[in-house]
Tab-separated table of C-alpha atoms in Angstrom:
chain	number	residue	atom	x	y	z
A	102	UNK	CA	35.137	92.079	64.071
A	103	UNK	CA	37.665	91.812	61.002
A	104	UNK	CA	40.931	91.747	61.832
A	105	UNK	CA	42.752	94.763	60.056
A	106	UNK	CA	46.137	93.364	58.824
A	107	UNK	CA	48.367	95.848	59.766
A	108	UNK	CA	50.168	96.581	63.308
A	109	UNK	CA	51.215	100.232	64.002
A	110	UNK	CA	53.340	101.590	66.683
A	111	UNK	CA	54.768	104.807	67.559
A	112	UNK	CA	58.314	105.787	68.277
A	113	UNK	CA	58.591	109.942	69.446
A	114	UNK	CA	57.981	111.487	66.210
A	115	UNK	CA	58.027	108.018	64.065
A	116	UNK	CA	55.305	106.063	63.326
A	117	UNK	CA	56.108	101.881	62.327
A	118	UNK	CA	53.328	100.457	60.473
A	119	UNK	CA	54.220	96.531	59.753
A	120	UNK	CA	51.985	94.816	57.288
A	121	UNK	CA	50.878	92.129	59.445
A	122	UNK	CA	48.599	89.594	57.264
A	123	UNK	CA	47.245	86.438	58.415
A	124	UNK	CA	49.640	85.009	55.116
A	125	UNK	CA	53.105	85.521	56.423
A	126	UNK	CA	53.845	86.334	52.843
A	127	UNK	CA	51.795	89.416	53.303
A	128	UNK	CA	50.139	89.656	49.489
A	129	UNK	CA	48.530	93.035	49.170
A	130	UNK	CA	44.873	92.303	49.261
A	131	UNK	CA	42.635	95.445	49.250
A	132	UNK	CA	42.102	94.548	52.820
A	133	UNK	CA	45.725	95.208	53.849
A	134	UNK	CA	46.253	98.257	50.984
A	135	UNK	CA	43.080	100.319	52.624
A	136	UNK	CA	43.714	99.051	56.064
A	137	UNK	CA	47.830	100.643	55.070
A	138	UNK	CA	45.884	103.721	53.221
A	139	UNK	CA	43.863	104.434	56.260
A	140	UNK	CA	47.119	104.442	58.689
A	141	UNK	CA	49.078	106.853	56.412
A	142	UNK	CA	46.298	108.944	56.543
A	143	UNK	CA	46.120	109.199	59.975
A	144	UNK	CA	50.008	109.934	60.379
A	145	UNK	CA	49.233	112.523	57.924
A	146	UNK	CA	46.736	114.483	59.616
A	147	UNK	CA	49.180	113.822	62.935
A	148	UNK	CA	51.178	117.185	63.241
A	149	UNK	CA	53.397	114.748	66.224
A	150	UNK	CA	54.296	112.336	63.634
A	151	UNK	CA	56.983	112.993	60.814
A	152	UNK	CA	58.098	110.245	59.591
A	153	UNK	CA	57.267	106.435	59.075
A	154	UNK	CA	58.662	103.193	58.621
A	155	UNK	CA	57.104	100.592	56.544
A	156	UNK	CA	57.865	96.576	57.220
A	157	UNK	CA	56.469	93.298	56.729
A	158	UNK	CA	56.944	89.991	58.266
A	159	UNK	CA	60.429	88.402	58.494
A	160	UNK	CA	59.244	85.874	55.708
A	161	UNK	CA	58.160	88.714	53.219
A	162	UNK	CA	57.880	92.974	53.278
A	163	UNK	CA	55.208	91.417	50.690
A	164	UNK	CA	55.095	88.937	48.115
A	165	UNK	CA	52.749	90.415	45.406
A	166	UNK	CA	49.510	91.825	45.114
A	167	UNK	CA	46.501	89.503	45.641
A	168	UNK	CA	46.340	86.743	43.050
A	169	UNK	CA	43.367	84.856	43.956
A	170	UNK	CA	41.065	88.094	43.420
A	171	UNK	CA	43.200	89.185	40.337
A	172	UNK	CA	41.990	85.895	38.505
A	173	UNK	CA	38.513	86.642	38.358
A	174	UNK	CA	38.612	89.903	37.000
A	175	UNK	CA	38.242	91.289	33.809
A	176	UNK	CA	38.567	94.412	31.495
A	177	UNK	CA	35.538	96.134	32.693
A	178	UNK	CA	35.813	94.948	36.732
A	179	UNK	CA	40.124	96.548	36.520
A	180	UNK	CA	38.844	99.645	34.803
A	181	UNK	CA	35.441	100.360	36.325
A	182	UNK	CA	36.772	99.857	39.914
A	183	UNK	CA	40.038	101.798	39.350
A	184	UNK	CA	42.061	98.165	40.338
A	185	UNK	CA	45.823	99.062	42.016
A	186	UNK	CA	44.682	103.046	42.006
A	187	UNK	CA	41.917	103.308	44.133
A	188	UNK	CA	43.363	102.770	47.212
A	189	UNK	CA	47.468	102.568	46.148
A	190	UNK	CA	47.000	105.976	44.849
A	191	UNK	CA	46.840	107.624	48.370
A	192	UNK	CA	50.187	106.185	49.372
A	193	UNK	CA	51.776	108.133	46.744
A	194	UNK	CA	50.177	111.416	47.789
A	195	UNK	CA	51.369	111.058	51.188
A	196	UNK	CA	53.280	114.033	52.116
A	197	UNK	CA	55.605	112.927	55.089
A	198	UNK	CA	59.055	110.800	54.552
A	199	UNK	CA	58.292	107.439	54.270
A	200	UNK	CA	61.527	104.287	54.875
A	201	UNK	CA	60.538	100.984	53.498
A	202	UNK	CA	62.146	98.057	55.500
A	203	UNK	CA	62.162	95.317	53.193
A	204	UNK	CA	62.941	91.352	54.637
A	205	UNK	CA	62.502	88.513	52.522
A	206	UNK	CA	60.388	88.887	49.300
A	207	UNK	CA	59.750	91.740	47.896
A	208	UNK	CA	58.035	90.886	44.881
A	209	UNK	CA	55.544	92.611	42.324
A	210	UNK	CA	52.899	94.725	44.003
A	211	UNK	CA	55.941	94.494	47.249
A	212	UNK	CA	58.945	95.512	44.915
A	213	UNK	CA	56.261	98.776	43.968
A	214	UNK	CA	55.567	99.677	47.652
A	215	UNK	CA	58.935	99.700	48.403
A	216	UNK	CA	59.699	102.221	45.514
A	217	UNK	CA	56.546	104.139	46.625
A	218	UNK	CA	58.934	105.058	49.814
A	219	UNK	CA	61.135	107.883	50.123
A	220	UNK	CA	64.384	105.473	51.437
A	221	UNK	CA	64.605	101.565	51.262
A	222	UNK	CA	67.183	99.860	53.211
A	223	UNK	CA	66.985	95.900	52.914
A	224	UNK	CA	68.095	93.108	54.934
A	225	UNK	CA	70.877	90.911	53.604
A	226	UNK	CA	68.266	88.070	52.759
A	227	UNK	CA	66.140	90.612	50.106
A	228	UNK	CA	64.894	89.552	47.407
A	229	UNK	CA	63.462	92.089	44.860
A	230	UNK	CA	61.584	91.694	41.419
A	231	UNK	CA	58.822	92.001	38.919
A	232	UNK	CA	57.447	88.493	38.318
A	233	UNK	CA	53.987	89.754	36.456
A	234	UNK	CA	55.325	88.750	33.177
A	235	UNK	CA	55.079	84.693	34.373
A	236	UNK	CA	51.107	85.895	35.433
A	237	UNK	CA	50.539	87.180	31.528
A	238	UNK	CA	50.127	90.766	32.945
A	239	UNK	CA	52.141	94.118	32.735
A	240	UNK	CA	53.080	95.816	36.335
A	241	UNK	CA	50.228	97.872	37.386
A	242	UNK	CA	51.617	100.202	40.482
A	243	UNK	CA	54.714	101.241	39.061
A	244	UNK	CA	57.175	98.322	38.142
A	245	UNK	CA	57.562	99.724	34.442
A	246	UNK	CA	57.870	103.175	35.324
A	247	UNK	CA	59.434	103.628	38.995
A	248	UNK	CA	61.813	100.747	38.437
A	249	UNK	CA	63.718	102.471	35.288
A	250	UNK	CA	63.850	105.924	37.509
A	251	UNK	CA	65.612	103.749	40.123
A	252	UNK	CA	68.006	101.317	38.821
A	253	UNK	CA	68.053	102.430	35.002
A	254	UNK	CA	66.813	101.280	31.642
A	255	UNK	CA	68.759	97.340	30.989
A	256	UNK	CA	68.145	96.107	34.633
A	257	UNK	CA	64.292	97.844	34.146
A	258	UNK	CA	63.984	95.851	31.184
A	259	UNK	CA	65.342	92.621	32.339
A	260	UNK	CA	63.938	92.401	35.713
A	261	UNK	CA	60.185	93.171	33.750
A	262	UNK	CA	60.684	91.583	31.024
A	263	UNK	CA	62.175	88.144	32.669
A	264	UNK	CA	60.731	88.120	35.611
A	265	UNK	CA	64.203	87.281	37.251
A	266	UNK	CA	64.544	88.625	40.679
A	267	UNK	CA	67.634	90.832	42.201
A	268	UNK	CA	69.727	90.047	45.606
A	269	UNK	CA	69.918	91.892	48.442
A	270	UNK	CA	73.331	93.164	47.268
A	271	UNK	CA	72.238	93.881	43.277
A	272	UNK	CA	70.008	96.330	44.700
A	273	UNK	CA	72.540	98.146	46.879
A	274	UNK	CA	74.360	98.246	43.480
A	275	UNK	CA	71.840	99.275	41.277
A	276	UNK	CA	70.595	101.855	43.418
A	277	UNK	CA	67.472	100.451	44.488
A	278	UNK	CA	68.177	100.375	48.022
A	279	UNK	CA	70.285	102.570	50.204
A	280	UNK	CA	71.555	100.215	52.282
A	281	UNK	CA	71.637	96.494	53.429
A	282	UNK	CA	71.706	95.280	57.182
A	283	UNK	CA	71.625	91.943	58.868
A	284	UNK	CA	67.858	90.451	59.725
A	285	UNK	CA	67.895	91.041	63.144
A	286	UNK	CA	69.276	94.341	62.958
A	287	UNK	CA	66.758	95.826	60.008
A	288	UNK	CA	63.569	97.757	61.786
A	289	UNK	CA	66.253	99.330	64.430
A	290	UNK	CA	67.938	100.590	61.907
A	291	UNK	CA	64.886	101.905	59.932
A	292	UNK	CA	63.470	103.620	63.122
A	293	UNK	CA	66.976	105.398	63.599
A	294	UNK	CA	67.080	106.763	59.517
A	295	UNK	CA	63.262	107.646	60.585
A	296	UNK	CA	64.524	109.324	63.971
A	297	UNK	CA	66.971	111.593	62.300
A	298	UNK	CA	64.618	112.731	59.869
A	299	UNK	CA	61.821	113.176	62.374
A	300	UNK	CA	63.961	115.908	64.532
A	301	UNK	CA	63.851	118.122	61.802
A	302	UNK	CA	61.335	120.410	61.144
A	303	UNK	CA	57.701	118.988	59.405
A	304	UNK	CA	56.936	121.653	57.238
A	305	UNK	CA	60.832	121.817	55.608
A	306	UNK	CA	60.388	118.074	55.373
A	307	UNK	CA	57.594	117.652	53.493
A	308	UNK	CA	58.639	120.652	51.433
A	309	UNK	CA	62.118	118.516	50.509
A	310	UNK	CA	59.918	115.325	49.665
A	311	UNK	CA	57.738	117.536	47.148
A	312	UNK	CA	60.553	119.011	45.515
A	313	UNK	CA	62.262	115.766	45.166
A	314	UNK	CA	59.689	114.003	43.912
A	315	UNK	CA	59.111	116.917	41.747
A	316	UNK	CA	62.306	116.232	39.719
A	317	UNK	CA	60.918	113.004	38.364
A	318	UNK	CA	58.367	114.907	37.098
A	319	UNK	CA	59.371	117.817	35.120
A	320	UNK	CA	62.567	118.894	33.424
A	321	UNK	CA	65.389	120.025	35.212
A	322	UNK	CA	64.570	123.759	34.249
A	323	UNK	CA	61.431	123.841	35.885
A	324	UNK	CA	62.737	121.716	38.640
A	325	UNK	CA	65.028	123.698	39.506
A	326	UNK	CA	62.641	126.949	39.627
A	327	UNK	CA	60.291	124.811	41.279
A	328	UNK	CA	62.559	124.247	44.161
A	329	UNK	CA	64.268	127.881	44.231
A	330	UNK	CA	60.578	129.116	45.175
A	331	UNK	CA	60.501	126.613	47.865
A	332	UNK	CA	63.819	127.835	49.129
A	333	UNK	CA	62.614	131.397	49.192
A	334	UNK	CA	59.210	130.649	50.949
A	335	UNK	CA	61.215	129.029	53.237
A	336	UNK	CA	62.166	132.300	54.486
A	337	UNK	CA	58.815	133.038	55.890
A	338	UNK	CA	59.016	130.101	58.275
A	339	UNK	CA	59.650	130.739	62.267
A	340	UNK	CA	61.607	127.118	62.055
A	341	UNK	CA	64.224	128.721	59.206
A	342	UNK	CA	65.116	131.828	61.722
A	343	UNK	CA	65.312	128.953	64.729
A	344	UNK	CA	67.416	127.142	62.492
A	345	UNK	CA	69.970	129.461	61.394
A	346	UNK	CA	70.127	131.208	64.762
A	347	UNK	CA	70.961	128.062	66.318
A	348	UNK	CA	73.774	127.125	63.804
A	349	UNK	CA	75.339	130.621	64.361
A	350	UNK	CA	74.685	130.117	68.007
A	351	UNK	CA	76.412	127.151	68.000
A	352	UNK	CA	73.445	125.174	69.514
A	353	UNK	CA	71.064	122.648	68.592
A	354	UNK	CA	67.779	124.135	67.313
A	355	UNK	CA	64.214	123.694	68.734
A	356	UNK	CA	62.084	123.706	66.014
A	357	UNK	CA	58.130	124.689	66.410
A	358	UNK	CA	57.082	122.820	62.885
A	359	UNK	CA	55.866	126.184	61.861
């Protein structure tokens, strides 16, 4: 039997999925993307689960997409077979929060998964960048595109266009991480950011992660009408009369996720 690459656990309402490849570098073969694709999946269909944490290995969250079977490709094999989108594609529709835990290298195709993620925090030994321009290829799963939204236009530019990676502490800066830890204390601090999300209620959760990732999409106009109709539906939900009882109450809430 194939060993699937990946290692999930569950915390209460948090899953951990650590990319777990025989390389301690963890490059993202389509192996380890469908075998990640597969897991998200799962949590998503998982009413018990709201919210996951993505790591690697304490060498690498991962180190770039697969090389070896990039090299043989060409024009018609990328296209044809949908390369990068036919199985990263499903990680971006996932609808529950998702915190990237990023140790070591984090590096093409690993910089890009991270950024797929709702919150990265990073160990103090990060390392974060997009190298493809030293392979003769553009970013293919979001380095030219999520990478501006994140840390703006010059460092965008430079990181691409160089191939120069950031620190640990350059990405605090820049905005591409929301926080830096030591090693040892990383995933523990992941699974508590995921554990304070999770105690919320699922449906207002994944109704927050739509609406933010709306505003990268549209202009702020229809943003903002875009969320004010999320707002109002909220009013039909047995979790926003729990809520606001409970605050008036002065007691915690028990929501139903409904």
């Amino acid at each position: 039997m194939k060993r699937v690459p990946l290692i999930t656990e569950n915390h209460r309402n948090v899953a951990l999925l650590r990319l777990a490849s025989d390389n301690p570098l963890n490059p993202l073969t389509d192996d380890l993307v469908d075998a990640l694709g597969d897991a998200l999946g799962r949590i998503d269909a998982d009413d018990a689960v709201h919210a996951t944490v993505i790591t690697g290995s304490d060498k690498a969250f991962a180190a770039g997409a697969d090389i070896a079977a990039m090299s043989v490709l060409n024009y018609a094999d990328a296209f044809q077979s949908d390369y990068v989108g036919r199985n990263w594609d499903c990680i971006r529709a996932h609808r529950k929060p998702l915190v990237a835990a990023v140790q070591g290298y984090a590096l093409g195709g690993g910089c890009e998964l991270a950024m797929m993620c709702d919150i990265v925090i990073c160990a103090d030994d990060a390392t974060f960048g997009q190298p493809e321009v030293k392979l003769g290829i553009v970013p293919g799963a979001g380095g030219t595109q999520r990478l501006p939204r994140a840390v703006g236009k010059s460092l965008a530019m430079q990181m691409c266009l160089t191939g120069v990676s950031i620190s640990a502490q350059q990405a605090l800066a820049s905005g591409l991480v929301s926080g830096v830890v030591a090693c040892e204390r990383l995933v523990a601090e992941a699974l508590d950011i995921a554990g304070s999300i999770a105690r919320h209620s699922l449906p207002v959760l994944m109704a927050i992660k739509e609406a933010v990732g709306r505003s990268f999409e549209s202009s702020l106009g229809d943003g903002l009408l875009f969320e004010r109709r999320l707002f109002h539906s909220g009013f039909a939900l047995h979790d926003q009369k729990e809520g606001m009882a409970a605050f008036l109450q002065k007691r915690a809430p028990e929501f139903l996720n409904k």
